[in-house]
Coordinates of C-alpha atoms in Angstrom, one line a residue:
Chain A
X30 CA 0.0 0.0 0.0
X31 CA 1.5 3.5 -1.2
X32 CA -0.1 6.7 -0.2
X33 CA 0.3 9.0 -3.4
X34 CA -0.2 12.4 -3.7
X35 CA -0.9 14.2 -7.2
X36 CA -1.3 18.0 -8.3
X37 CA -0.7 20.9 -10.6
X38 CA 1.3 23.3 -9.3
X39 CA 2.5 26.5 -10.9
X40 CA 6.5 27.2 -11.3
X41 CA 6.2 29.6 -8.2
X42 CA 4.8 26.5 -6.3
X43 CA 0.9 27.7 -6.3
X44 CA -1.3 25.0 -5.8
X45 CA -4.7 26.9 -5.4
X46 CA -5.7 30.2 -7.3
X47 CA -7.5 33.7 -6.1
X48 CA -9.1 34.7 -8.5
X49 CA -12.0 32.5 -7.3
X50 CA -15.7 34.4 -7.9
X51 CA -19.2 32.5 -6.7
X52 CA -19.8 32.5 -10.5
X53 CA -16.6 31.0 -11.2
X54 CA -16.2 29.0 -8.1
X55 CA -12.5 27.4 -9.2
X56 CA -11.2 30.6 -11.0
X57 CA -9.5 31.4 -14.4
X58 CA -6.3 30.7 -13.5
X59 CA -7.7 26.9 -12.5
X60 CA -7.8 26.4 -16.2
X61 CA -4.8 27.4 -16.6
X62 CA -2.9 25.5 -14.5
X63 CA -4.5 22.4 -15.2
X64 CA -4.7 22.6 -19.2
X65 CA -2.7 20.2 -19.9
X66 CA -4.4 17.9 -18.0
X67 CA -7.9 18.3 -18.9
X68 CA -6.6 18.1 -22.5
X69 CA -5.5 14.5 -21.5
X70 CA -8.2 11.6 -23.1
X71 CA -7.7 10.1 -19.7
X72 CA -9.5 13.1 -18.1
X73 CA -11.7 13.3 -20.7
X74 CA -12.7 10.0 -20.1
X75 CA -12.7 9.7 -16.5
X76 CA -13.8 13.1 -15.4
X77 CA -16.1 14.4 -18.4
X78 CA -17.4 11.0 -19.2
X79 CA -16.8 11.4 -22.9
X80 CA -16.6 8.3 -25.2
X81 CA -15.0 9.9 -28.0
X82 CA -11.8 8.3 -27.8
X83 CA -10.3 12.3 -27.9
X84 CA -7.7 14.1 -26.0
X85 CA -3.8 13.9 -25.8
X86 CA -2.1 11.0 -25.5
X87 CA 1.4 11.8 -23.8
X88 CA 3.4 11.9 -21.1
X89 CA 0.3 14.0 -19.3
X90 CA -2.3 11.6 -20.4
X91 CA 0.4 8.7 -19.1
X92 CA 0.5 10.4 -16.1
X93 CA -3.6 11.1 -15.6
X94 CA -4.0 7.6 -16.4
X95 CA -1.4 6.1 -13.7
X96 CA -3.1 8.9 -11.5
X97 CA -7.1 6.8 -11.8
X98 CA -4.8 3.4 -11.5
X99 CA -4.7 1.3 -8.4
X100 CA -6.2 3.9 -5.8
X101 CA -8.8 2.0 -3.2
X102 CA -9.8 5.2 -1.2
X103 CA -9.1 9.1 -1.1
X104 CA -8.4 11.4 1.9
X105 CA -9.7 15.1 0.5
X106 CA -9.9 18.4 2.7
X107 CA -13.3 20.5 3.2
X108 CA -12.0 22.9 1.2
X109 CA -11.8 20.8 -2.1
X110 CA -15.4 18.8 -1.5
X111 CA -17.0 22.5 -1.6
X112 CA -18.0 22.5 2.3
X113 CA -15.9 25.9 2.9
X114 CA -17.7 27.2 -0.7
X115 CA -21.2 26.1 0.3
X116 CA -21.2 25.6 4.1
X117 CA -24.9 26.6 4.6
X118 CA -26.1 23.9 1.8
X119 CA -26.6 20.9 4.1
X120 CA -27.9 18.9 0.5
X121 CA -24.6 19.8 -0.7
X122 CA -23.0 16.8 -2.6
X123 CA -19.9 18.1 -4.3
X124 CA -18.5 19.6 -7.6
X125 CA -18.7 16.4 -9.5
X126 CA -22.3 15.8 -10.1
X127 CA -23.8 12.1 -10.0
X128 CA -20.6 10.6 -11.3
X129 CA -17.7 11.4 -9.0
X130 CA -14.6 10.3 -10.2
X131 CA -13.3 8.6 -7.6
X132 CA -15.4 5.4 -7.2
X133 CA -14.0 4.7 -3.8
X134 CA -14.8 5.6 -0.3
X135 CA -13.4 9.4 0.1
X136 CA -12.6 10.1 3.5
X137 CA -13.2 14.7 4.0
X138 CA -11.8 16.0 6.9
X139 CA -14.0 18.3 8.6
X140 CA -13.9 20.4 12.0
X141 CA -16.7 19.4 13.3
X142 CA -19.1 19.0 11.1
X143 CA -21.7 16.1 11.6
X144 CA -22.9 14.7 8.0
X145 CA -24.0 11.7 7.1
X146 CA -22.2 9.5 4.6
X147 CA -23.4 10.1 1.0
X148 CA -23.4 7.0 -1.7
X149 CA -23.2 7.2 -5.3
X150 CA -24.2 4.6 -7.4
X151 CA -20.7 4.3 -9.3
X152 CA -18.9 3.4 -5.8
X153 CA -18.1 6.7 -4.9
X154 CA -18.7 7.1 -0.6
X155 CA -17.8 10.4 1.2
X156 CA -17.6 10.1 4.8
X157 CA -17.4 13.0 7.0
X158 CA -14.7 13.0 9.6
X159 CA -13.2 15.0 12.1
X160 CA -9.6 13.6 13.3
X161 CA -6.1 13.8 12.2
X162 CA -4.2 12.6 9.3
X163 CA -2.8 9.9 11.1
X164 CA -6.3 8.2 12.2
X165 CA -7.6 9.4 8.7
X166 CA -5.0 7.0 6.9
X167 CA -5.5 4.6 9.1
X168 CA -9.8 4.5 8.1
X169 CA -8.4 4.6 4.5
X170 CA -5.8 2.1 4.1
X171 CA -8.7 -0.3 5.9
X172 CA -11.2 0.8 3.1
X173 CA -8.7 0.6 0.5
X174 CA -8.1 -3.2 1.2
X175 CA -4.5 -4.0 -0.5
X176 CA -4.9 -0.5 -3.0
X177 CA -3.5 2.7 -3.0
X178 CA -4.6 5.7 -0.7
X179 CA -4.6 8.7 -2.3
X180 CA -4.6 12.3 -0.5
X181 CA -6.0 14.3 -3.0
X182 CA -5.9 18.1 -1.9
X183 CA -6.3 20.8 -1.3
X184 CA -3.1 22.1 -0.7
X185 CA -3.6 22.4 3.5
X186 CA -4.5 18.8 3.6
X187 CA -1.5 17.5 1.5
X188 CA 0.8 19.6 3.4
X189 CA -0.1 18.3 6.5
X190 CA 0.4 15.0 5.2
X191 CA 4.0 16.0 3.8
X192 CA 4.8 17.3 7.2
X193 CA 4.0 14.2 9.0
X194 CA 5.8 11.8 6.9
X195 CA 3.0 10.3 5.6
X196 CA 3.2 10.6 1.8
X197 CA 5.2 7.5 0.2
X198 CA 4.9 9.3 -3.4
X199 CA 4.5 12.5 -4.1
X200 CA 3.8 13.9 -8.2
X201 CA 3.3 17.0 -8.9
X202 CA 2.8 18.3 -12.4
X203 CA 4.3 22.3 -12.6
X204 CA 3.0 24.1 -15.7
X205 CA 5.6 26.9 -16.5
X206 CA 3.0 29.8 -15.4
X207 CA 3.5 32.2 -12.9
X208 CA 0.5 32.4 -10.0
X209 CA 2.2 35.2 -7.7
X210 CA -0.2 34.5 -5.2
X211 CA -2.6 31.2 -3.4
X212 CA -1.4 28.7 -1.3
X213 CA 2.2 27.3 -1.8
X214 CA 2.4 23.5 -1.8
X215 CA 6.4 24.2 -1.3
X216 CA 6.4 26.9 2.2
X217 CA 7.8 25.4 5.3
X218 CA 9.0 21.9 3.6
X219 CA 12.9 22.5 3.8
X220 CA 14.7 18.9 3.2
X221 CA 10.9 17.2 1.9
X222 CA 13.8 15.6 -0.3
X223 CA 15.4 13.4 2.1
X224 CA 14.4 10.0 2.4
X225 CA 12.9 10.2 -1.1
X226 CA 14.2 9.5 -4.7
X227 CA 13.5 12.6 -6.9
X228 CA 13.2 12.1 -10.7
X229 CA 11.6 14.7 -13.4
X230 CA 10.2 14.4 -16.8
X231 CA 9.1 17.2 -19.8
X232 CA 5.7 16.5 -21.3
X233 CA 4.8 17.4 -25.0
X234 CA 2.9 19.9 -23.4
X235 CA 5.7 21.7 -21.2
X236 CA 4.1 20.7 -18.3
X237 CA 7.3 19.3 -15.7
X238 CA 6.5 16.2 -14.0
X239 CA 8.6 15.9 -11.1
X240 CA 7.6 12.7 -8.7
X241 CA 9.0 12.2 -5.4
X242 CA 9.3 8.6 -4.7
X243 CA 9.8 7.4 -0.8
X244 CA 13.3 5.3 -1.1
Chain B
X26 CA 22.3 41.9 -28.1
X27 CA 20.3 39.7 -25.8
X28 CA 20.0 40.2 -21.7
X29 CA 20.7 37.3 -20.1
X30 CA 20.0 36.0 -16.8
X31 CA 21.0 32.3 -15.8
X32 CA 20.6 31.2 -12.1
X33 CA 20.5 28.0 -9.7
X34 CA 17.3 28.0 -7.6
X35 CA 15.4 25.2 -5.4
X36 CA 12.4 23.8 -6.0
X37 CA 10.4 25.8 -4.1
X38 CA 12.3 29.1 -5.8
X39 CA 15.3 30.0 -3.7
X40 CA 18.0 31.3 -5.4
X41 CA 20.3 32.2 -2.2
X42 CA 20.7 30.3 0.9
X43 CA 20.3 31.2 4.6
X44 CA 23.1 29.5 6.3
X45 CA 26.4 31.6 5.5
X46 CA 28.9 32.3 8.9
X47 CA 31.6 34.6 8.2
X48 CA 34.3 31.2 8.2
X49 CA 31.4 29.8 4.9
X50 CA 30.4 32.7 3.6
X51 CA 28.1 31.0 0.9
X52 CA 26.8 28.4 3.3
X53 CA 26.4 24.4 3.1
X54 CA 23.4 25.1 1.4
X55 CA 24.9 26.8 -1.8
X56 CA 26.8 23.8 -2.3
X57 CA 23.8 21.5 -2.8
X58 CA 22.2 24.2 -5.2
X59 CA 25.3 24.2 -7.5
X60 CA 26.8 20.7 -7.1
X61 CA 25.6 19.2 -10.5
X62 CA 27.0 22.9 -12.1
X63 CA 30.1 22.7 -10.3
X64 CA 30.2 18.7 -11.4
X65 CA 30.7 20.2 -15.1
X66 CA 33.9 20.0 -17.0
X67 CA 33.2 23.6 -18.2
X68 CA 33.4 25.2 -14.5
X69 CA 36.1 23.2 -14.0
X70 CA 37.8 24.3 -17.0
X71 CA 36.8 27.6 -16.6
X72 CA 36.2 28.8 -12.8
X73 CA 38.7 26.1 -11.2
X74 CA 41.6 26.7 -14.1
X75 CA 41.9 23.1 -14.2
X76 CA 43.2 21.8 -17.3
X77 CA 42.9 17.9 -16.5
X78 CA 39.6 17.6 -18.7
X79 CA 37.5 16.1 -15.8
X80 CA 34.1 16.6 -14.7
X81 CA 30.4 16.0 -16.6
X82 CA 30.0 16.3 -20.1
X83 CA 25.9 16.3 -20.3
X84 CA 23.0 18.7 -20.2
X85 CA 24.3 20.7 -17.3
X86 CA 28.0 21.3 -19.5
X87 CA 26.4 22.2 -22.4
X88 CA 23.9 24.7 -20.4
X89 CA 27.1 25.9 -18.6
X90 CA 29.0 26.2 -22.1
X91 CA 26.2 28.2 -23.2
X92 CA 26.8 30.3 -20.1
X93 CA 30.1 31.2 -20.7
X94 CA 29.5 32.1 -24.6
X95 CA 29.0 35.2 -26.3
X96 CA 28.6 37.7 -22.9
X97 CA 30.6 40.8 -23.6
X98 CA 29.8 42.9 -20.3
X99 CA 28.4 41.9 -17.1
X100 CA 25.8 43.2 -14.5
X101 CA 26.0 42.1 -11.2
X102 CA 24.4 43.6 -7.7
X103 CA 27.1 44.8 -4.4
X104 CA 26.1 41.5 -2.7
X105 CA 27.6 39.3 -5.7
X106 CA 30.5 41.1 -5.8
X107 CA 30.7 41.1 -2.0
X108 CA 30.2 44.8 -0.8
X109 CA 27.8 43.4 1.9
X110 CA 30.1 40.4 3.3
X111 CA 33.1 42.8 3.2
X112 CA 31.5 46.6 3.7
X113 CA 34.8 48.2 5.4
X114 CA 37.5 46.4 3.4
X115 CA 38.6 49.1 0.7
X116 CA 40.9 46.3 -0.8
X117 CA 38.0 43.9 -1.6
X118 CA 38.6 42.3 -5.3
X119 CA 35.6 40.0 -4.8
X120 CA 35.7 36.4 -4.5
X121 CA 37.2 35.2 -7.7
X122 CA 41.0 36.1 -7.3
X123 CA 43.0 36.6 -9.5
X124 CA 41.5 35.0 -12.3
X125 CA 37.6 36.4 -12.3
X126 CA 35.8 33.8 -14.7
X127 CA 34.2 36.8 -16.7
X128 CA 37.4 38.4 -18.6
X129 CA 34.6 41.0 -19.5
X130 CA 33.6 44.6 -18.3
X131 CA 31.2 43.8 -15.0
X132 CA 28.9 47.0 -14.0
X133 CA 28.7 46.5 -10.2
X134 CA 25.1 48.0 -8.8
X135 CA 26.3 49.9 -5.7
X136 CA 24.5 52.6 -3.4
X137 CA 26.5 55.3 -3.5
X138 CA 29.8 53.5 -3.3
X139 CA 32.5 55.4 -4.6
X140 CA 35.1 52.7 -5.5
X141 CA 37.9 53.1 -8.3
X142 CA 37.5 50.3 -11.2
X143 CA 39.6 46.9 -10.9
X144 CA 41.0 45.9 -13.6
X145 CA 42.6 42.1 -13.6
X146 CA 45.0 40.8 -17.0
X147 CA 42.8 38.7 -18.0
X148 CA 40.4 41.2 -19.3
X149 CA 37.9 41.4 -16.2
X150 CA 37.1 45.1 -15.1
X151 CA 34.8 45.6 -11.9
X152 CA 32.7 49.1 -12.3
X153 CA 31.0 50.2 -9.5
X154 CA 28.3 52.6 -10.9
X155 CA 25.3 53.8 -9.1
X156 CA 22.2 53.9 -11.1
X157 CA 19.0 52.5 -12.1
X158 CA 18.8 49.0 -14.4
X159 CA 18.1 50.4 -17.4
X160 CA 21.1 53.1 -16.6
X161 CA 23.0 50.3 -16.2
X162 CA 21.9 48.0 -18.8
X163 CA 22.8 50.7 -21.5
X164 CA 26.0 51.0 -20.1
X165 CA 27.1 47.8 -20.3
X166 CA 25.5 47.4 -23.5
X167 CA 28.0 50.0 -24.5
X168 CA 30.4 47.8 -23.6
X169 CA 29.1 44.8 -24.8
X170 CA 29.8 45.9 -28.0
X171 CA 27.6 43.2 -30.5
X172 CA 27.7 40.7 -27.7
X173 CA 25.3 39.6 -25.0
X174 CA 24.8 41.0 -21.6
X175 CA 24.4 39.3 -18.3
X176 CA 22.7 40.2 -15.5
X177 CA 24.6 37.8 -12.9
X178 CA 23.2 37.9 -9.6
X179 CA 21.9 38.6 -7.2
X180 CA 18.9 37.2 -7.1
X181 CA 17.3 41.2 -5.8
X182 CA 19.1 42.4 -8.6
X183 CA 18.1 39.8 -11.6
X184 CA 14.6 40.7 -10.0
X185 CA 14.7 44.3 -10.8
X186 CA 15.8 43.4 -13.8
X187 CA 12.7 41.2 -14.6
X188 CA 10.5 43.0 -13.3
X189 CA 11.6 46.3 -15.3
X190 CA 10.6 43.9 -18.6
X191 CA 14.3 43.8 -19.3
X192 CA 15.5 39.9 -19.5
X193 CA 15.5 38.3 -22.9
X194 CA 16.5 35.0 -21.8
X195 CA 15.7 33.5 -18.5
X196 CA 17.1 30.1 -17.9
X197 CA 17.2 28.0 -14.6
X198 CA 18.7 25.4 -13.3
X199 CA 15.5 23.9 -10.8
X200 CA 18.0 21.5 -8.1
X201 CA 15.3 19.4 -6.9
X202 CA 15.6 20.3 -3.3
X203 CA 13.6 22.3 -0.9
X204 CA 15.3 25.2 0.8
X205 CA 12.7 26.8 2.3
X206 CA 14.0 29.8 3.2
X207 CA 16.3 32.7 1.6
X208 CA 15.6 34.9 -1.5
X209 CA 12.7 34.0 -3.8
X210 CA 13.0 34.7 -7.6
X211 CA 9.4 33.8 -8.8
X212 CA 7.6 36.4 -5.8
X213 CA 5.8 39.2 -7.4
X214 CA 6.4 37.8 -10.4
X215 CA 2.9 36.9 -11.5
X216 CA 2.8 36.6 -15.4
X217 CA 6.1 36.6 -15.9
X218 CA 5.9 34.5 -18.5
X219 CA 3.5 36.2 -20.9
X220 CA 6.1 37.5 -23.8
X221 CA 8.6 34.6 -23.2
X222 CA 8.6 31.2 -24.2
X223 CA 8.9 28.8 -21.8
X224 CA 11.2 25.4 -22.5
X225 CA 12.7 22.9 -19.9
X226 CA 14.8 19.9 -20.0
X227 CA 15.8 17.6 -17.5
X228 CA 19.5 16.9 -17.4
X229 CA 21.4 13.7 -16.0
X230 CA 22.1 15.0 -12.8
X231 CA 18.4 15.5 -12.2
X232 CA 18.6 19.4 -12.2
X233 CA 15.5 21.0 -14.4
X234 CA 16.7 23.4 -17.1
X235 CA 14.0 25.8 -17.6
X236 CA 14.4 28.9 -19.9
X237 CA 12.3 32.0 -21.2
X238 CA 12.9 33.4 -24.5
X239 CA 11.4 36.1 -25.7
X240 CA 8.8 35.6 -28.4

């Protein structure tokens, strides 16, 4: 069992944007930073549920692909299930509609807040829970069976689990854009390195993907 | 004439270190920035004097050939040259010796420093001028004759620079560590990249070679 980590970050580190708006609830510069991927057939696929065989096909669409592979339960913050965007919408059910992508049980820290579990018909569980990272992994890796956990953002909640050791691989793909401003995956991780292998790749696409790998 | 700016930075976008003592004065740190560029036959060759043909012969030479090639004048802030280690020694000839690897006219960016030039035999002449980047940019375009100028370091000064629109070429050696601390080239530089076109390349030693070129 691996715990894997994946996200776009910007050349200045920027995980998360600010140019958010409640009509545009993810922001322009969203788009930008994860073009490449979204132009990937996996994402199409996966994410947009098209069945037009279309999209790239390189080292991005490699990478989205290995991203869907072998993953038996997700750890997600608040923040990226929509709870700090719509905390006054108790029917609230996410950003992905009636097909999440994730088709495993998805563990979302919360402070507090007392939700029921809600079940989609393509396998896709959230549960609601209010404890650390460390009890978190330990719910997912029992979901997950013999699979991969993933911890799957947003930037707060992958940096705690980077500062408590508990990331065995860590990808992130950096698109060659400047941000200037959001939350930076990088702040306060002097020496992440250590204890890890480190090895980079160029997509067709420019997109850098540079993957941390626990040795 | 192009401006050129070539730097080592961290992962997370530091591009000095925060360890220095007065016995190291570029700190433990520095060392793992530059390794795989001090690994190169090039600096060998040309910052060490050695003449024993040792060192790497990949990526990282040929982006520290490139370095060395075509520059006809140099720009470089008091820190770089050492004003701020050494602020009372009137003798100070910066850190290079005798044999300064630029053998080219270098425009040092003082603050009201009023310091005769140093010339060395092998071509190198330290200016200390004090005036704004573009002052100093035509200056030592002047100089440069037909050739390329540098902006050097540091990393405040290649800032100013970038900010003031004035870098043609941008390249950077990414050392995938994290620093997390010291001087950050990529803050406040939001959009940097509109204008430039962005490549990167991943060399042997694992070091990311990114570089903006003006369209």
């Amino acid at each position: 069992m691996v715990v894997r980590v994946d996200l776009n970050i910007s050349l200045d580190g920027f995980a998360s944007t600010t140019d958010q708006t409640p009509e545009n609830p993810f922001g322009e510069d969203w788009g930008r930073l994860v073009a490449a991927y979204t132009a990937t057939r996996v994402f199409r696929e996966r994410v947009l549920g098209e069945t037009s065989g279309e999209g790239t096909t390189g080292v991005d669409d490699r990478y989205g692909t290995a991203y869907f592979e072998g993953i038996g339960a997700e750890i997600m913050g608040a923040g990226m299930f929509g709870l700090h965007t719509f905390p006054d919408d108790p029917d609230w059910r996410g950003w992905w509609g009636e097909e999440p992508p994730f088709r495993v049980p998805v563990f979302v820290l919360t402070h507090g807040a007392d939700r029921a579990p809600i079940e989609f018909a393509n396998g896709t569980v959230f549960h609601f829970i209010d404890t650390t990272p460390e009890e978190a992994l330990a719910l997912a890796t029992e979901a997950a069976g013999e699979a991969d956990v993933r911890v799957g953002g947003g930037v707060d909640t992958v940096r705690s689990f980077l500062a408590a050791g508990l990331v065995d691989r860590l990808h992130v793909g950096i698109t060659p854009i400047l941000l200037g401003g959001g939350q930076n995956l990088w702040a306060d991780l002097r020496g992440l390195e250590d204890g890890y292998a480190v090895t980079s790749e160029v997509a067709e696409s420019g997109v850098v993907h540079v993957t941390f790998t626990r040795r």
